[in-house]
mmCIF file of C-alpha atoms and ligand atoms in Angstrom:
data_model
loop_
_atom_site.group_PDB
_atom_site.id
_atom_site.type_symbol
_atom_site.label_atom_id
_atom_site.label_comp_id
_atom_site.label_asym_id
_atom_site.label_seq_id
_atom_site.Cartn_x
_atom_site.Cartn_y
_atom_site.Cartn_z
ATOM 1 C CA MET A 231 -0.088 -0.001 -0.016
ATOM 2 C CA LEU A 232 1.028 3.526 -0.823
ATOM 3 C CA ASP A 233 1.627 5.675 2.173
ATOM 4 C CA SER A 234 3.117 9.066 3.071
ATOM 5 C CA TRP A 235 6.329 7.646 3.871
ATOM 6 C CA THR A 236 6.850 5.962 0.544
ATOM 7 C CA VAL A 237 5.798 8.947 -1.360
ATOM 8 C CA GLY A 238 8.015 11.322 0.672
ATOM 9 C CA LYS A 239 10.555 12.945 -1.615
ATOM 10 C CA SER A 240 9.592 11.157 -4.845
ATOM 11 C CA ASN A 241 9.048 13.037 -7.963
ATOM 12 C CA GLY A 242 5.894 11.177 -9.090
ATOM 13 C CA ASN A 243 7.908 8.283 -10.570
ATOM 14 C CA ALA A 244 5.578 5.313 -10.053
ATOM 15 C CA ALA A 245 8.609 2.983 -10.158
ATOM 16 C CA LYS A 246 9.935 4.350 -6.951
ATOM 17 C CA ASN A 247 6.714 3.225 -5.215
ATOM 18 C CA GLY A 248 6.715 -0.299 -6.432
ATOM 19 C CA GLY A 249 4.446 0.406 -9.444
ATOM 20 C CA ALA A 250 1.862 2.272 -7.415
ATOM 21 C CA LYS A 251 0.724 5.644 -8.637
ATOM 22 C CA ASP A 252 1.897 8.534 -6.476
ATOM 23 C CA ALA A 253 -1.162 10.230 -5.122
ATOM 24 C CA HIS A 254 0.310 13.791 -4.849
ATOM 25 C CA PRO A 255 3.318 14.262 -7.181
ATOM 26 C CA LEU A 256 2.862 18.072 -7.573
ATOM 27 C CA VAL A 257 2.661 18.546 -3.923
ATOM 28 C CA THR A 258 5.457 16.418 -2.780
ATOM 29 C CA GLY A 259 7.623 16.180 -5.892
ATOM 30 C CA ASN A 260 10.539 18.683 -6.147
ATOM 31 C CA SER A 261 10.397 19.381 -2.405
ATOM 32 C CA ASP A 262 13.898 20.770 -2.489
ATOM 33 C CA ARG A 263 12.603 24.022 -3.918
ATOM 34 C CA ARG A 264 10.404 26.223 -1.808
ATOM 35 C CA THR A 265 7.311 27.842 -3.144
ATOM 36 C CA ILE A 266 6.333 31.351 -1.774
ATOM 37 C CA VAL A 267 2.749 32.129 -1.782
ATOM 38 C CA TRP A 268 2.011 35.845 -2.137
ATOM 39 C CA VAL A 269 -1.154 37.180 -0.381
ATOM 40 C CA GLY A 270 -1.430 40.795 -1.535
ATOM 41 C CA ASP A 271 2.138 42.129 -0.613
ATOM 42 C CA VAL A 272 2.736 39.382 1.962
ATOM 43 C CA PRO A 273 5.042 36.295 1.175
ATOM 44 C CA ILE A 274 4.259 33.111 2.892
ATOM 45 C CA GLY A 275 6.975 30.526 2.899
ATOM 46 C CA GLY A 276 9.844 32.958 2.810
ATOM 47 C CA ILE A 277 12.464 33.552 5.371
ATOM 48 C CA ASP A 278 10.118 35.109 8.076
ATOM 49 C CA ALA A 279 7.051 33.373 9.616
ATOM 50 C CA VAL A 280 3.823 35.336 9.150
ATOM 51 C CA VAL A 281 1.007 35.949 11.607
ATOM 52 C CA MET A 282 -2.553 36.079 10.408
ATOM 53 C CA ALA A 283 -5.148 37.090 13.011
ATOM 54 C CA GLY A 284 -8.534 38.313 13.368
ATOM 55 C CA PRO A 285 -12.108 37.257 14.676
ATOM 56 C CA CYS A 286 -13.504 33.846 14.058
ATOM 57 C CA SER A 287 -16.620 35.484 12.611
ATOM 58 C CA VAL A 288 -17.077 38.916 11.383
ATOM 59 C CA GLU A 289 -19.982 40.292 13.679
ATOM 60 C CA SER A 290 -20.078 44.019 12.965
ATOM 61 C CA ARG A 291 -18.084 46.938 11.539
ATOM 62 C CA GLU A 292 -16.920 48.018 14.972
ATOM 63 C CA GLN A 293 -15.778 44.635 15.939
ATOM 64 C CA VAL A 294 -13.802 43.756 12.883
ATOM 65 C CA THR A 295 -12.263 47.213 12.434
ATOM 66 C CA ALA A 296 -11.125 47.455 16.097
ATOM 67 C CA THR A 297 -9.674 43.972 15.787
ATOM 68 C CA ALA A 298 -7.960 44.748 12.467
ATOM 69 C CA LEU A 299 -6.289 47.904 14.077
ATOM 70 C CA ALA A 300 -5.237 45.972 17.235
ATOM 71 C CA VAL A 301 -3.645 43.000 15.402
ATOM 72 C CA LYS A 302 -1.978 45.222 12.843
ATOM 73 C CA ARG A 303 -0.414 47.382 15.538
ATOM 74 C CA ALA A 304 0.818 44.189 17.270
ATOM 75 C CA GLY A 305 2.463 42.873 14.134
ATOM 76 C CA ALA A 306 -0.084 40.787 12.265
ATOM 77 C CA VAL A 307 0.220 41.054 8.414
ATOM 78 C CA ILE A 308 -2.982 39.227 7.238
ATOM 79 C CA LEU A 309 -6.477 39.844 8.636
ATOM 80 C CA ARG A 310 -8.772 36.890 9.129
ATOM 81 C CA GLY A 311 -12.524 36.821 9.610
ATOM 82 C CA GLY A 312 -15.337 34.321 8.783
ATOM 83 C CA ALA A 313 -18.413 35.411 6.750
ATOM 84 C CA TYR A 314 -19.606 31.911 5.861
ATOM 85 C CA LYS A 315 -19.324 29.820 9.035
ATOM 86 C CA PRO A 316 -19.407 25.948 8.999
ATOM 87 C CA ARG A 317 -21.179 25.467 12.363
ATOM 88 C CA THR A 318 -21.867 22.103 13.899
ATOM 89 C CA SER A 319 -25.372 22.983 14.695
ATOM 90 C CA PRO A 320 -27.843 24.745 12.221
ATOM 91 C CA TYR A 321 -29.175 26.692 15.075
ATOM 92 C CA ASP A 322 -25.682 28.486 15.618
ATOM 93 C CA PHE A 323 -24.636 31.784 14.078
ATOM 94 C CA GLN A 324 -24.060 31.022 10.260
ATOM 95 C CA GLY A 325 -22.027 34.239 9.413
ATOM 96 C CA LEU A 326 -23.137 37.467 7.888
ATOM 97 C CA GLY A 327 -22.407 36.449 4.227
ATOM 98 C CA VAL A 328 -21.794 38.967 1.713
ATOM 99 C CA GLU A 329 -22.269 41.693 4.326
ATOM 100 C CA GLY A 330 -19.473 40.063 6.357
ATOM 101 C CA LEU A 331 -17.217 39.851 3.295
ATOM 102 C CA MET A 332 -17.699 43.642 2.710
ATOM 103 C CA LEU A 333 -17.012 44.580 6.345
ATOM 104 C CA LEU A 334 -13.841 42.471 6.384
ATOM 105 C CA ARG A 335 -12.589 43.931 3.110
ATOM 106 C CA GLU A 336 -13.278 47.486 4.506
ATOM 107 C CA ALA A 337 -11.405 46.784 7.596
ATOM 108 C CA GLY A 338 -8.481 45.126 5.753
ATOM 109 C CA ASP A 339 -8.303 48.346 3.440
ATOM 110 C CA ALA A 340 -8.568 50.620 6.435
ATOM 111 C CA VAL A 341 -5.426 49.196 8.067
ATOM 112 C CA GLY A 342 -3.618 48.119 4.853
ATOM 113 C CA MET A 343 -3.911 44.354 5.343
ATOM 114 C CA PRO A 344 -4.893 41.651 2.836
ATOM 115 C CA VAL A 345 -7.707 39.412 4.091
ATOM 116 C CA VAL A 346 -8.425 35.644 4.318
ATOM 117 C CA THR A 347 -11.858 34.206 4.626
ATOM 118 C CA GLU A 348 -13.532 30.913 4.433
ATOM 119 C CA ILE A 349 -15.141 29.539 1.228
ATOM 120 C CA MET A 350 -17.867 26.931 1.953
ATOM 121 C CA SER A 351 -19.659 26.440 -1.406
ATOM 122 C CA GLU A 352 -18.992 26.449 -5.020
ATOM 123 C CA GLU A 353 -21.826 28.908 -5.395
ATOM 124 C CA ASP A 354 -19.891 31.529 -3.488
ATOM 125 C CA VAL A 355 -16.639 31.266 -5.204
ATOM 126 C CA ASP A 356 -17.113 34.391 -7.371
ATOM 127 C CA VAL A 357 -18.262 36.739 -4.624
ATOM 128 C CA VAL A 358 -15.598 35.596 -2.228
ATOM 129 C CA CYS A 359 -12.922 35.987 -4.818
ATOM 130 C CA GLU A 360 -14.147 39.499 -5.351
ATOM 131 C CA HIS A 361 -13.764 40.537 -1.742
ATOM 132 C CA ALA A 362 -10.829 38.411 -0.392
ATOM 133 C CA ASP A 363 -7.138 38.054 -1.170
ATOM 134 C CA MET A 364 -6.875 34.503 0.136
ATOM 135 C CA LEU A 365 -9.662 31.750 0.354
ATOM 136 C CA GLN A 366 -9.831 29.379 3.280
ATOM 137 C CA VAL A 367 -10.850 25.878 2.633
ATOM 138 C CA GLY A 368 -12.075 24.803 6.013
ATOM 139 C CA ALA A 369 -11.421 21.480 7.667
ATOM 140 C CA ARG A 370 -14.843 20.266 6.918
ATOM 141 C CA ASN A 371 -14.371 20.930 3.311
ATOM 142 C CA MET A 372 -10.929 19.278 2.840
ATOM 143 C CA GLN A 373 -12.352 16.632 0.509
ATOM 144 C CA ASN A 374 -15.085 18.710 -1.141
ATOM 145 C CA PHE A 375 -13.540 17.773 -4.616
ATOM 146 C CA ALA A 376 -16.080 19.852 -6.592
ATOM 147 C CA LEU A 377 -15.167 23.047 -4.557
ATOM 148 C CA LEU A 378 -11.428 22.137 -4.976
ATOM 149 C CA LYS A 379 -11.704 21.889 -8.810
ATOM 150 C CA LYS A 380 -13.477 25.271 -8.921
ATOM 151 C CA LEU A 381 -10.869 26.933 -6.508
ATOM 152 C CA ALA A 382 -7.990 25.575 -8.699
ATOM 153 C CA ARG A 383 -9.492 27.399 -11.601
ATOM 154 C CA SER A 384 -9.783 30.635 -9.577
ATOM 155 C CA GLY A 385 -6.007 30.916 -9.303
ATOM 156 C CA LYS A 386 -6.492 32.767 -5.915
ATOM 157 C CA PRO A 387 -4.244 31.903 -2.937
ATOM 158 C CA ILE A 388 -5.757 29.082 -0.957
ATOM 159 C CA LEU A 389 -5.270 28.429 2.825
ATOM 160 C CA PHE A 390 -5.874 24.670 2.782
ATOM 161 C CA LYS A 391 -6.901 23.313 6.256
ATOM 162 C CA ARG A 392 -6.405 19.617 7.210
ATOM 163 C CA GLY A 393 -9.515 17.823 7.982
ATOM 164 C CA PRO A 394 -9.845 16.789 11.594
ATOM 165 C CA SER A 395 -9.830 13.178 10.682
ATOM 166 C CA ALA A 396 -7.603 13.204 7.624
ATOM 167 C CA THR A 397 -4.285 11.403 7.378
ATOM 168 C CA VAL A 398 -1.263 13.373 6.010
ATOM 169 C CA LYS A 399 -1.638 11.377 2.802
ATOM 170 C CA GLU A 400 -5.370 12.386 2.545
ATOM 171 C CA TRP A 401 -4.549 16.018 3.173
ATOM 172 C CA LEU A 402 -1.752 16.186 0.644
ATOM 173 C CA SER A 403 -3.806 14.184 -1.900
ATOM 174 C CA ALA A 404 -6.666 16.782 -1.486
ATOM 175 C CA ALA A 405 -4.199 19.524 -2.008
ATOM 176 C CA GLU A 406 -3.081 17.869 -5.150
ATOM 177 C CA TYR A 407 -6.573 18.709 -6.681
ATOM 178 C CA LEU A 408 -5.564 22.385 -6.438
ATOM 179 C CA LEU A 409 -2.270 21.976 -8.024
ATOM 180 C CA HIS A 410 -3.448 19.458 -10.588
ATOM 181 C CA GLY A 411 -6.136 22.017 -11.687
ATOM 182 C CA GLY A 412 -3.544 24.853 -12.169
ATOM 183 C CA ASN A 413 -3.374 26.623 -8.834
ATOM 184 C CA GLU A 414 0.000 26.407 -6.980
ATOM 185 C CA ASN A 415 -0.859 29.129 -4.566
ATOM 186 C CA VAL A 416 -1.561 26.747 -1.790
ATOM 187 C CA VAL A 417 -0.721 27.128 1.826
ATOM 188 C CA LEU A 418 -1.405 24.046 4.102
ATOM 189 C CA CYS A 419 -2.738 24.596 7.384
ATOM 190 C CA GLU A 420 -2.664 22.039 10.430
ATOM 191 C CA ARG A 421 -5.591 22.835 12.741
ATOM 192 C CA GLY A 422 -5.692 19.868 14.997
ATOM 193 C CA ILE A 423 -6.921 16.471 14.597
ATOM 194 C CA LYS A 424 -9.277 14.008 16.385
ATOM 195 C CA THR A 425 -7.571 11.682 18.735
ATOM 196 C CA PHE A 426 -8.706 9.343 21.668
ATOM 197 C CA ASP A 427 -7.786 12.299 24.023
ATOM 198 C CA HIS A 428 -10.507 14.780 24.587
ATOM 199 C CA SER A 429 -8.849 17.060 27.026
ATOM 200 C CA LEU A 430 -8.602 19.746 24.322
ATOM 201 C CA ARG A 431 -10.849 20.545 21.415
ATOM 202 C CA ASN A 432 -8.342 18.756 18.948
ATOM 203 C CA THR A 433 -4.796 17.379 19.182
ATOM 204 C CA LEU A 434 -2.262 19.675 17.558
ATOM 205 C CA ASP A 435 -0.024 17.408 15.357
ATOM 206 C CA LEU A 436 3.168 19.309 15.393
ATOM 207 C CA ALA A 437 5.204 16.345 14.257
ATOM 208 C CA GLY A 438 2.875 16.159 11.189
ATOM 209 C CA VAL A 439 3.816 19.714 10.556
ATOM 210 C CA ALA A 440 7.439 19.058 10.526
ATOM 211 C CA LEU A 441 6.879 15.896 8.333
ATOM 212 C CA VAL A 442 4.842 17.693 5.826
ATOM 213 C CA LYS A 443 7.502 20.636 5.813
ATOM 214 C CA GLU A 444 9.962 17.858 4.854
ATOM 215 C CA MET A 445 7.687 16.450 2.063
ATOM 216 C CA THR A 446 6.379 19.469 0.260
ATOM 217 C CA HIS A 447 7.717 22.684 -1.282
ATOM 218 C CA LEU A 448 4.386 24.365 -0.199
ATOM 219 C CA PRO A 449 4.291 26.636 2.859
ATOM 220 C CA VAL A 450 2.744 25.136 5.954
ATOM 221 C CA VAL A 451 1.143 27.136 8.720
ATOM 222 C CA VAL A 452 -0.501 26.250 11.993
ATOM 223 C CA ASP A 453 -3.859 27.184 13.616
ATOM 224 C CA PRO A 454 -3.362 26.868 17.420
ATOM 225 C CA SER A 455 -6.822 28.370 18.107
ATOM 226 C CA HIS A 456 -8.867 25.569 16.468
ATOM 227 C CA ALA A 457 -6.112 23.031 17.441
ATOM 228 C CA THR A 458 -6.430 23.618 21.270
ATOM 229 C CA GLY A 459 -9.766 25.521 21.586
ATOM 230 C CA LYS A 460 -8.209 27.076 24.601
ATOM 231 C CA ARG A 461 -7.065 30.733 25.039
ATOM 232 C CA SER A 462 -4.304 30.105 27.512
ATOM 233 C CA LEU A 463 -2.457 27.712 25.126
ATOM 234 C CA ILE A 464 -2.375 29.753 21.979
ATOM 235 C CA SER A 465 0.805 31.609 22.608
ATOM 236 C CA SER A 466 2.940 28.565 23.523
ATOM 237 C CA THR A 467 1.595 26.328 20.872
ATOM 238 C CA ALA A 468 2.117 29.087 18.246
ATOM 239 C CA LYS A 469 5.664 29.366 19.358
ATOM 240 C CA ALA A 470 6.067 25.675 19.231
ATOM 241 C CA ALA A 471 4.717 25.656 15.578
ATOM 242 C CA VAL A 472 7.358 28.264 14.447
ATOM 243 C CA ALA A 473 9.986 26.239 16.301
ATOM 244 C CA VAL A 474 9.129 22.988 14.321
ATOM 245 C CA GLY A 475 9.372 25.051 11.052
ATOM 246 C CA ALA A 476 5.883 26.340 10.283
ATOM 247 C CA ASP A 477 5.752 29.196 8.090
ATOM 248 C CA GLY A 478 3.274 31.054 10.094
ATOM 249 C CA VAL A 479 0.369 30.916 12.420
ATOM 250 C CA ILE A 480 -3.271 31.886 12.168
ATOM 251 C CA VAL A 481 -5.001 32.856 15.412
ATOM 252 C CA GLU A 482 -8.488 34.222 16.422
ATOM 253 C CA VAL A 483 -8.734 37.501 18.172
ATOM 254 C CA HIS A 484 -11.811 39.288 19.575
ATOM 255 C CA PRO A 485 -12.351 42.769 21.363
ATOM 256 C CA GLU A 486 -14.490 40.912 23.918
ATOM 257 C CA PRO A 487 -14.021 37.091 23.702
ATOM 258 C CA GLU A 488 -16.630 36.261 26.225
ATOM 259 C CA LYS A 489 -19.285 37.979 23.975
ATOM 260 C CA ALA A 490 -18.011 36.328 20.701
ATOM 261 C CA TRP A 491 -20.633 34.765 18.406
ATOM 262 C CA SER A 492 -18.410 31.837 17.770
ATOM 263 C CA ASP A 493 -15.261 30.415 19.302
ATOM 264 C CA GLY A 494 -14.910 32.856 22.210
ATOM 265 C CA ALA A 495 -13.117 30.284 24.431
ATOM 266 C CA GLN A 496 -10.227 30.124 21.965
ATOM 267 C CA SER A 497 -10.049 33.751 21.016
ATOM 268 C CA LEU A 498 -7.284 36.040 22.371
ATOM 269 C CA THR A 499 -8.030 39.530 23.793
ATOM 270 C CA PHE A 500 -6.023 42.448 22.204
ATOM 271 C CA ASP A 501 -3.543 42.304 25.127
ATOM 272 C CA LEU A 502 -3.055 38.761 24.944
ATOM 273 C CA PHE A 503 -2.471 38.920 21.272
ATOM 274 C CA SER A 504 0.203 41.508 21.803
ATOM 275 C CA GLU A 505 1.708 39.187 24.376
ATOM 276 C CA MET A 506 1.802 36.324 21.959
ATOM 277 C CA MET A 507 3.525 38.497 19.500
ATOM 278 C CA ARG A 508 6.158 39.400 21.964
ATOM 279 C CA ASN A 509 6.562 35.810 22.965
ATOM 280 C CA LEU A 510 7.032 34.817 19.377
ATOM 281 C CA GLN A 511 9.876 37.210 18.948
ATOM 282 C CA ALA A 512 11.652 36.214 22.263
ATOM 283 C CA PRO A 513 14.364 33.549 21.873
ATOM 284 C CA ILE A 514 13.519 30.009 22.715
ATOM 285 C CA ARG A 515 14.621 28.818 26.221
ATOM 286 C CA ALA A 516 18.472 28.196 26.380
ATOM 287 C CA ILE A 517 19.688 24.649 27.020
ATOM 288 C CA TYR A 518 21.491 24.336 30.293
ATOM 289 C CA SER A 519 25.109 23.444 30.310
ATOM 290 C CA LYS A 520 27.790 23.471 32.820
ATOM 291 C CA ARG A 521 29.953 25.524 30.540
ATOM 292 C CA GLU A 522 33.035 23.944 32.052
ATOM 293 C CA GLN A 523 36.452 23.668 30.365
ATOM 294 C CA LEU A 524 36.939 20.200 29.141
ATOM 295 C CA VAL A 525 39.933 18.820 30.795
ATOM 296 C CA SER A 526 41.907 16.654 28.482
ATOM 297 C CA VAL A 527 42.684 13.214 29.700
HETATM 298 C C1 PEP B 898 -12.239 28.783 11.325
HETATM 299 O O1 PEP B 898 -11.245 29.140 10.823
HETATM 300 O O2 PEP B 898 -13.071 29.662 12.055
HETATM 301 C C2 PEP B 898 -12.682 27.407 11.201
HETATM 302 C C3 PEP B 898 -14.002 27.028 11.202
HETATM 303 O O3 PEP B 898 -11.759 26.606 11.081
HETATM 304 P P1 PEP B 898 -11.761 25.010 10.865
HETATM 305 O O4 PEP B 898 -12.207 24.754 9.404
HETATM 306 O O5 PEP B 898 -10.171 24.669 10.946
HETATM 307 O O6 PEP B 898 -12.620 24.375 11.779
HETATM 308 MN MN1 MN B 899 -13.387 29.651 14.601
#
């Protein structure tokens, strides 16, 4: 059986895989080069890691504009905000739709940041492309192949989240649909997977991030907000993500998280976001050593 190990650094040559066909040659082939995905004037996958931040859902002009200003001041370079929300229950807030897209665009333009927002349906591709610089394929849509084929033709930068129950191979194979359809502007995003342990919302697969960085030329980022579901863990897990080689992080921020219409428990306040940015800049803890002169024997 073909698995993510055997296809690792291959260039799609079936012979290398014992005759099996490589499931994601364009995603993993040629992994010695690095692809930089430009979102507006922001390069993802270059020397510096990038921080994308903003509310889970766009709720109002005041909410998204205040958040845009706060995250920009603290060092974020791309504004996030959901207008079409994939909610577990149909009774939960579903997003403001086109109005949300317009408010996000307005806030991004006001502070000079490109914007990323989720696309849930094939029907909405044109309108979302019109308002956003980058389109997020959410975890629940990772294998919506009809949507992926349409997004491949759009040519827009795609933030491609890993499904909560997807293996690395399934994730990369689904990303292959975008490249195969002609769109190489793909940023992979690990956002936590389902495991036996329910202590947190999901389990952040950091080793998977390191593995995928080895396997692909595409940028890889981490979403510690959805991965943990817990505000107090965002800063440390974001730092760990950068430490294992992630090209950036995407985090949720809200002016008053306790009043958020979605994902309040994992949303940072403005102050906590600034603290996270400082923590990301600070050096990683030194390794203790005795620093003694070695005595030659
Ligand atoms: C989100 O970014 O708000 C979101 C719903 O993400 P995910 O698809 O990873 O659950
Ligand atoms: Mn969310």
